[in-house]
Amino acid sequence: MNSEQGLRDIGFGYRSRAVYATDPAASRGRLFAEPESPTRTPFQRDRDRIIHSTAFRRLKHKTQVFIAHEGDHYRTRLTHSIEVAQIARALARALCCDEDLAEAIALVHDFGHTPFGHTGEDALDECMARWGGFDHNAQSLRIVTELENRYAEFDGLNLSWETLEGLVKHNGPLMDAQGRGLEGPVPQPILDYVARHDLELARYAGIEAQCAAIADDIAYNAHDIDDGLRSGLLTLDMMAGVGLPGRILSAVEERYPDLDPVRRGHELMRRQITVMVEDVIVASRQRLEELKPANADDVHDAGQTIVAFSDGMAADEKELKRFLYANLYRHETVVAVRANADRIVKDLFDAYFDNPRQMPEGWREGLDVAQDAEKARHVADFLAGMTDTYAVKEHRRLFDQTPELS
């Protein structure tokens, strides 16, 4: 057997899928045409490019939930993304759609997050208010289409249309049929890219992107409880008073009355993930049965999200989010640390904007004569790519006093 015949026969992912799934063999391709891989589908290739990118490695040192108590076992953006990808694959498998596409979207969805979690994003959005603001989803698109410079023939990662569409629209359409933004103006970086490569912002994303989106909710609802318990800001007694986790804890206590608190917390997390995943599978199958999509286009044009919680679980999830906001994300110790993180980001932005030569080589060139809008976006690109540790290091280099973050 010659090598060419051997590659044709390996069966590298073109397996049967549901009629409504995204078919890698029918991919709409890439902005810059490339020969197809003989060993990987387009979506497997996207997944691999994402994992090998610099932006993916930086997630290791970016905050997930900003908790005042430091430790090696808290989630970062990297561990969060891996957990989301695992759940997204499980959902895609159960719904007979493309697991590799769901995984790729899950792994790339947080690329645009700044240091210090949502605190950093809010701070950078304020700094960029005069120039269109800052949005982490739009920044993710900038990273994979412009800022990652790994290839000889193009900027970015040149991901497939389907992965980019899922990245931009995994939480739903961005505009209505008349082109109006559904939640305010569509971020300019997204509009700029869509002018070159139409991602159809008024349509729903494919079913794989929807799997990644709900997997994100399932993952952080569970692991934020786990990190909250580890930090001491949450307790099992507090969780017992919240609908979904309370029911799970009651079942755990009934079966294992002498179980230690640490294991009870782990049982809560893993059972909650299982319950939520199974709910999404059942509810999504019911919607698919009602809608009867005959192809992937029917999913895009369904007018609703198909992969979602049942009404009962959606209510439970909203209750849990309200509890986490009140008792974890807005806890006074977390808020105090966030104020210091906010100051670090704003100080750095002002310092780089006032004197771009304080940025390293490769970032500062040409900015002395650039227009303010171009300079501000360039500074935002640099700042958004920072890890927590690098942002603190830079602040200590440029300022006499740096706020404590623990």
Coordinates of C-alpha atoms in Angstrom, one line a residue:
M1 CA 0.0 0.0 0.0
N2 CA 1.4 3.4 -0.9
S3 CA 1.4 6.3 1.5
E4 CA -1.3 8.2 -0.3
Q5 CA -3.7 5.3 -0.2
G6 CA -2.8 4.7 3.4
L7 CA -3.9 8.3 4.3
R8 CA -7.1 8.0 2.4
D9 CA -8.2 4.9 4.3
I10 CA -7.6 6.1 7.9
G11 CA -11.1 7.5 8.5
F12 CA -10.0 10.6 10.4
G13 CA -13.3 12.1 11.4
Y14 CA -15.8 11.9 8.5
R15 CA -18.1 9.6 10.4
S16 CA -21.9 9.8 10.1
R17 CA -23.7 12.6 11.9
A18 CA -27.2 13.8 12.3
V19 CA -28.7 15.6 9.3
Y20 CA -28.7 18.9 11.3
A21 CA -25.0 18.7 12.3
T22 CA -22.2 20.7 10.7
D23 CA -20.5 18.6 8.1
P24 CA -16.7 19.1 8.0
A25 CA -16.7 17.8 4.4
A26 CA -19.0 20.8 3.5
S27 CA -17.1 23.5 5.4
R28 CA -17.3 26.9 3.9
G29 CA -13.5 27.1 4.1
R30 CA -11.1 29.7 5.3
L31 CA -10.5 33.4 4.5
F32 CA -7.2 32.4 3.0
A33 CA -7.5 29.2 0.9
E34 CA -5.3 26.4 2.0
P35 CA -4.9 22.8 0.9
E36 CA -6.9 20.4 3.0
S37 CA -5.0 18.1 5.5
P38 CA -4.8 14.5 4.5
T39 CA -5.1 13.4 8.1
R40 CA -7.5 15.8 9.8
T41 CA -10.9 17.4 9.2
P42 CA -11.0 21.2 9.0
F43 CA -12.4 21.3 12.5
Q44 CA -9.7 19.0 13.9
R45 CA -7.2 21.2 12.3
D46 CA -8.7 24.3 13.9
R47 CA -8.7 22.6 17.3
D48 CA -5.0 21.8 16.9
R49 CA -4.1 25.4 15.8
I50 CA -6.0 26.7 18.8
I51 CA -4.2 24.5 21.3
H52 CA -0.7 25.3 19.8
S53 CA -1.3 29.1 19.9
T54 CA 0.4 31.5 22.2
A55 CA -3.0 32.9 23.3
F56 CA -4.0 29.4 24.6
R57 CA -0.9 29.1 26.7
R58 CA -1.5 32.5 28.2
L59 CA -4.8 31.3 29.6
K60 CA -2.8 29.4 32.2
H61 CA -2.1 32.6 34.2
K62 CA -5.4 34.5 33.6
T63 CA -8.0 34.7 36.3
Q64 CA -11.2 32.8 36.1
V65 CA -13.0 34.0 39.2
F66 CA -11.0 36.6 41.0
I67 CA -10.7 35.3 44.6
A68 CA -8.6 37.0 47.2
H69 CA -7.2 33.7 48.5
E70 CA -4.4 32.5 46.3
G71 CA -3.7 28.8 45.7
D72 CA -2.6 26.3 43.1
H73 CA -5.9 24.6 42.9
Y74 CA -8.2 27.4 41.8
R75 CA -9.4 27.5 38.2
T76 CA -7.7 29.6 35.6
R77 CA -9.0 30.5 32.2
L78 CA -7.1 27.5 30.9
T79 CA -8.5 24.9 33.2
H80 CA -12.0 26.5 32.7
S81 CA -11.6 26.2 28.9
I82 CA -10.6 22.5 29.2
E83 CA -13.6 21.7 31.4
V84 CA -15.9 23.5 29.0
A85 CA -14.4 21.6 26.0
Q86 CA -15.0 18.3 27.8
I87 CA -18.7 19.1 28.5
A88 CA -19.1 20.5 25.0
R89 CA -17.8 17.2 23.5
A90 CA -20.2 15.2 25.7
L91 CA -23.2 17.2 24.5
A92 CA -22.1 17.1 20.8
R93 CA -21.7 13.3 21.1
A94 CA -25.1 12.8 22.6
L95 CA -26.7 15.0 19.9
C96 CA -24.8 13.3 17.1
C97 CA -23.1 16.4 15.9
D98 CA -19.4 17.3 15.3
E99 CA -17.4 16.9 18.5
D100 CA -14.3 18.4 17.1
L101 CA -16.0 21.7 16.1
A102 CA -17.7 21.9 19.5
E103 CA -14.4 21.4 21.2
A104 CA -12.6 23.9 19.1
I105 CA -15.1 26.6 19.8
A106 CA -15.0 25.8 23.6
L107 CA -11.2 26.0 23.7
V108 CA -11.1 29.4 21.9
H109 CA -14.1 31.1 23.4
D110 CA -12.1 32.9 26.2
F111 CA -9.0 34.0 24.2
G112 CA -10.0 37.6 24.4
H113 CA -10.2 37.9 28.2
T114 CA -8.0 40.4 29.9
P115 CA -5.9 39.8 33.0
F116 CA -8.0 39.8 36.2
G117 CA -11.1 38.3 34.7
H118 CA -14.2 40.5 34.2
T119 CA -12.6 43.2 36.3
G120 CA -9.9 43.7 33.8
E121 CA -12.4 43.7 30.9
D122 CA -14.6 46.3 32.6
A123 CA -11.5 48.5 33.3
L124 CA -10.2 48.2 29.7
D125 CA -13.7 48.9 28.4
E126 CA -13.7 52.2 30.4
C127 CA -10.3 53.1 29.0
M128 CA -11.5 52.4 25.5
A129 CA -14.8 54.2 25.8
R130 CA -13.8 57.0 23.4
W131 CA -12.8 54.5 20.8
G132 CA -15.6 52.0 20.7
G133 CA -15.0 50.2 24.0
F134 CA -13.6 46.8 24.6
D135 CA -15.4 43.5 24.3
H136 CA -13.7 40.2 25.1
N137 CA -15.6 38.3 22.3
A138 CA -14.5 40.8 19.7
Q139 CA -11.0 40.6 21.1
S140 CA -11.0 36.8 20.7
L141 CA -11.8 37.3 17.0
R142 CA -9.0 39.8 16.7
I143 CA -6.5 37.4 18.2
V144 CA -7.4 34.5 15.9
T145 CA -7.7 36.6 12.8
E146 CA -4.9 39.2 13.2
L147 CA -2.8 39.1 16.3
E148 CA -1.5 35.5 16.4
N149 CA 1.4 35.6 13.9
R150 CA 2.6 32.0 13.4
Y151 CA 2.2 31.4 9.7
A152 CA 4.2 32.6 6.7
E153 CA 1.2 33.4 4.4
F154 CA -1.4 35.1 6.7
D155 CA -2.0 36.8 10.0
G156 CA -4.0 35.0 12.7
L157 CA -4.8 31.3 12.7
N158 CA -7.0 31.3 9.5
L159 CA -9.6 29.2 11.2
S160 CA -12.6 27.8 9.3
W161 CA -15.8 29.8 8.8
E162 CA -17.7 27.5 11.1
T163 CA -15.3 27.9 14.0
L164 CA -15.2 31.7 13.6
E165 CA -19.0 31.9 13.4
G166 CA -19.3 29.8 16.5
L167 CA -16.7 31.9 18.3
V168 CA -18.6 35.2 17.5
K169 CA -22.2 33.9 17.8
H170 CA -22.1 31.0 20.4
N171 CA -24.4 33.1 22.6
G172 CA -26.8 33.9 19.8
P173 CA -27.2 36.3 16.9
L174 CA -25.6 39.8 17.3
M175 CA -28.0 41.7 15.1
D176 CA -31.5 41.6 13.7
A177 CA -32.5 41.2 10.1
Q178 CA -32.3 45.0 9.6
G179 CA -28.7 45.1 10.8
R180 CA -29.4 46.6 14.2
G181 CA -27.4 45.3 17.2
L182 CA -29.5 43.2 19.5
E183 CA -27.6 44.3 22.6
G184 CA -26.3 47.6 21.6
P185 CA -23.9 48.4 18.8
V186 CA -22.0 45.4 17.4
P187 CA -18.3 45.8 18.4
Q188 CA -16.3 47.4 15.6
P189 CA -13.6 44.7 15.4
I190 CA -16.4 42.2 14.5
L191 CA -17.9 44.5 11.9
D192 CA -14.5 45.1 10.4
Y193 CA -13.9 41.4 10.0
V194 CA -17.4 40.6 8.8
A195 CA -16.9 43.1 6.0
R196 CA -14.2 40.8 4.6
H197 CA -15.7 37.4 5.6
D198 CA -19.4 37.4 6.3
L199 CA -20.2 35.5 9.5
E200 CA -24.0 36.1 9.1
L201 CA -24.5 37.9 12.4
A202 CA -28.3 37.9 12.2
R203 CA -28.5 34.0 12.1
Y204 CA -28.1 31.6 15.0
A205 CA -24.9 29.7 15.2
G206 CA -24.6 26.0 14.4
I207 CA -25.6 23.3 16.9
E208 CA -21.9 22.7 17.9
A209 CA -21.5 26.3 19.0
Q210 CA -24.6 26.0 21.0
C211 CA -23.2 23.0 22.7
A212 CA -20.1 25.0 23.6
A213 CA -22.1 28.0 24.9
I214 CA -24.3 25.9 27.3
A215 CA -21.2 23.9 28.4
D216 CA -19.6 27.2 29.5
D217 CA -22.6 27.9 31.8
I218 CA -22.5 24.3 33.2
A219 CA -18.8 24.4 33.8
Y220 CA -18.5 27.7 35.6
N221 CA -21.7 27.2 37.7
A222 CA -20.1 24.0 39.1
H223 CA -16.5 25.0 39.4
D224 CA -17.2 28.5 40.9
I225 CA -19.0 26.7 43.7
D226 CA -15.9 24.4 44.1
D227 CA -13.5 27.4 44.2
G228 CA -15.9 29.3 46.5
L229 CA -15.9 26.4 49.0
R230 CA -12.1 26.1 48.8
S231 CA -11.7 29.8 49.5
G232 CA -14.0 29.7 52.5
L233 CA -16.2 32.4 51.0
L234 CA -19.0 29.8 50.5
T235 CA -20.0 27.0 52.8
L236 CA -22.0 23.8 52.3
D237 CA -24.6 25.2 54.7
M238 CA -25.0 28.2 52.5
M239 CA -25.4 26.0 49.4
A240 CA -28.0 23.8 51.1
G241 CA -30.4 26.8 50.9
V242 CA -30.2 27.1 47.1
G243 CA -32.6 25.0 45.0
L244 CA -30.5 22.8 42.8
P245 CA -27.4 22.4 44.9
G246 CA -29.5 22.1 48.0
R247 CA -31.4 19.1 46.5
I248 CA -28.1 17.5 45.5
L249 CA -26.6 17.9 48.9
S250 CA -29.7 16.4 50.6
A251 CA -29.3 13.3 48.4
V252 CA -25.6 13.1 49.2
E253 CA -26.2 13.4 52.9
E254 CA -28.9 10.8 52.8
R255 CA -26.7 8.3 51.1
Y256 CA -23.4 9.2 52.8
P257 CA -24.3 10.7 56.2
D258 CA -20.8 10.5 57.5
L259 CA -19.0 11.9 54.5
D260 CA -16.4 14.6 55.2
P261 CA -17.1 18.2 54.0
V262 CA -14.4 18.2 51.3
R263 CA -15.8 15.0 49.6
R264 CA -19.4 16.3 50.0
G265 CA -18.3 19.4 48.0
H266 CA -16.8 17.3 45.3
E267 CA -20.0 15.1 45.1
L268 CA -22.0 18.3 44.8
M269 CA -19.9 19.6 41.9
R270 CA -19.8 16.3 39.9
R271 CA -23.5 15.5 40.4
Q272 CA -24.5 19.1 39.5
I273 CA -22.6 18.8 36.2
T274 CA -24.2 15.4 35.5
V275 CA -27.7 16.7 36.2
M276 CA -27.3 19.8 34.1
V277 CA -25.7 17.9 31.1
E278 CA -28.5 15.3 31.2
D279 CA -31.2 18.0 31.4
V280 CA -29.7 19.8 28.3
I281 CA -29.6 16.5 26.3
V282 CA -33.2 15.7 27.0
A283 CA -34.5 19.2 26.5
S284 CA -32.5 19.6 23.3
R285 CA -33.7 16.4 21.8
Q286 CA -37.2 17.4 22.5
R287 CA -36.7 20.7 20.6
L288 CA -35.0 18.8 17.8
E289 CA -38.0 16.5 17.6
E290 CA -40.4 19.5 17.5
L291 CA -38.4 21.5 14.9
K292 CA -37.2 18.5 12.8
P293 CA -34.3 20.4 11.2
A294 CA -33.5 18.7 7.9
N295 CA -30.0 20.2 7.6
A296 CA -27.6 22.5 9.3
D297 CA -29.1 25.6 7.7
D298 CA -32.4 24.8 9.5
V299 CA -30.5 25.1 12.8
H300 CA -29.2 28.5 11.7
D301 CA -32.7 29.6 10.8
A302 CA -34.6 28.1 13.7
G303 CA -35.2 31.5 15.3
Q304 CA -34.3 30.1 18.7
T305 CA -31.5 28.4 20.6
I306 CA -31.9 24.6 20.4
V307 CA -29.3 23.4 22.9
A308 CA -30.5 24.8 26.2
F309 CA -31.8 23.9 29.6
S310 CA -35.4 22.9 30.2
D311 CA -37.6 25.6 31.7
G312 CA -37.2 24.1 35.2
M313 CA -33.5 23.8 35.0
A314 CA -33.2 27.3 33.5
A315 CA -35.0 28.6 36.6
D316 CA -32.7 26.7 38.9
E317 CA -29.7 28.0 37.1
K318 CA -30.9 31.6 37.4
E319 CA -31.4 31.2 41.1
L320 CA -27.9 29.7 41.4
K321 CA -26.4 32.6 39.5
R322 CA -28.1 35.1 41.7
F323 CA -26.7 33.3 44.8
L324 CA -23.1 33.3 43.3
Y325 CA -23.3 37.0 42.4
A326 CA -24.5 38.0 45.9
N327 CA -22.2 35.7 47.9
L328 CA -19.1 35.1 45.8
Y329 CA -18.5 37.5 42.9
R330 CA -19.6 40.5 45.1
H331 CA -18.2 39.4 48.3
E332 CA -16.5 42.3 50.1
T333 CA -13.0 40.7 50.0
V334 CA -13.4 39.9 46.3
V335 CA -14.6 43.5 45.6
A336 CA -11.6 45.0 47.4
V337 CA -9.2 43.0 45.4
R338 CA -11.0 43.8 42.2
A339 CA -10.6 47.5 42.9
N340 CA -6.9 47.0 43.0
A341 CA -6.9 45.0 39.8
D342 CA -9.0 47.8 38.2
R343 CA -6.3 50.3 39.2
I344 CA -3.5 48.2 37.7
V345 CA -5.2 47.9 34.3
K346 CA -6.1 51.6 34.1
D347 CA -2.6 52.7 35.2
L348 CA -1.0 50.5 32.6
F349 CA -3.3 51.7 29.8
D350 CA -2.6 55.4 30.7
A351 CA 1.1 54.8 30.9
Y352 CA 1.3 53.0 27.5
F353 CA -1.0 55.4 25.8
D354 CA 0.9 58.5 27.0
N355 CA 4.3 56.9 26.1
P356 CA 4.1 53.9 23.8
R357 CA 7.8 53.5 24.0
Q358 CA 7.3 51.9 27.4
M359 CA 5.9 48.9 25.6
P360 CA 8.3 46.2 24.3
E361 CA 9.7 46.0 20.8
G362 CA 7.2 44.7 18.4
W363 CA 4.4 46.6 20.0
R364 CA 5.6 50.2 20.1
E365 CA 6.8 50.8 16.6
G366 CA 5.0 53.5 14.7
L367 CA 2.7 54.5 17.6
D368 CA 4.5 57.9 18.2
V369 CA 2.8 59.2 15.0
A370 CA -0.4 57.1 15.1
Q371 CA -3.8 58.5 15.5
D372 CA -5.3 58.2 19.0
A373 CA -7.8 55.6 18.0
E374 CA -5.2 53.4 16.4
K375 CA -2.8 53.8 19.3
A376 CA -5.6 53.1 21.9
R377 CA -6.6 49.8 20.1
H378 CA -2.9 48.8 19.9
V379 CA -2.5 49.4 23.6
A380 CA -5.7 47.5 24.3
D381 CA -4.4 44.5 22.3
F382 CA -1.2 44.5 24.3
L383 CA -2.9 44.8 27.6
A384 CA -5.6 42.2 26.9
G385 CA -3.0 39.7 26.0
M386 CA -1.3 40.0 29.4
T387 CA -1.5 37.4 32.1
D388 CA -2.2 38.4 35.6
T389 CA 1.4 37.9 36.6
Y390 CA 2.8 39.9 33.7
A391 CA 0.4 42.8 34.4
V392 CA 1.6 43.0 38.0
K393 CA 5.2 42.8 36.9
E394 CA 4.8 45.6 34.4
H395 CA 3.0 47.7 37.0
R396 CA 5.9 47.3 39.4
R397 CA 8.3 48.2 36.6
L398 CA 6.5 51.4 35.7
F399 CA 5.1 52.6 39.1
D400 CA 6.6 53.1 42.6
Q401 CA 3.7 51.4 44.3
T402 CA 1.6 48.4 43.1
P403 CA -1.6 47.4 44.8
E404 CA -1.7 44.0 46.6
L405 CA -4.0 41.4 45.0
S406 CA -4.1 38.9 47.9

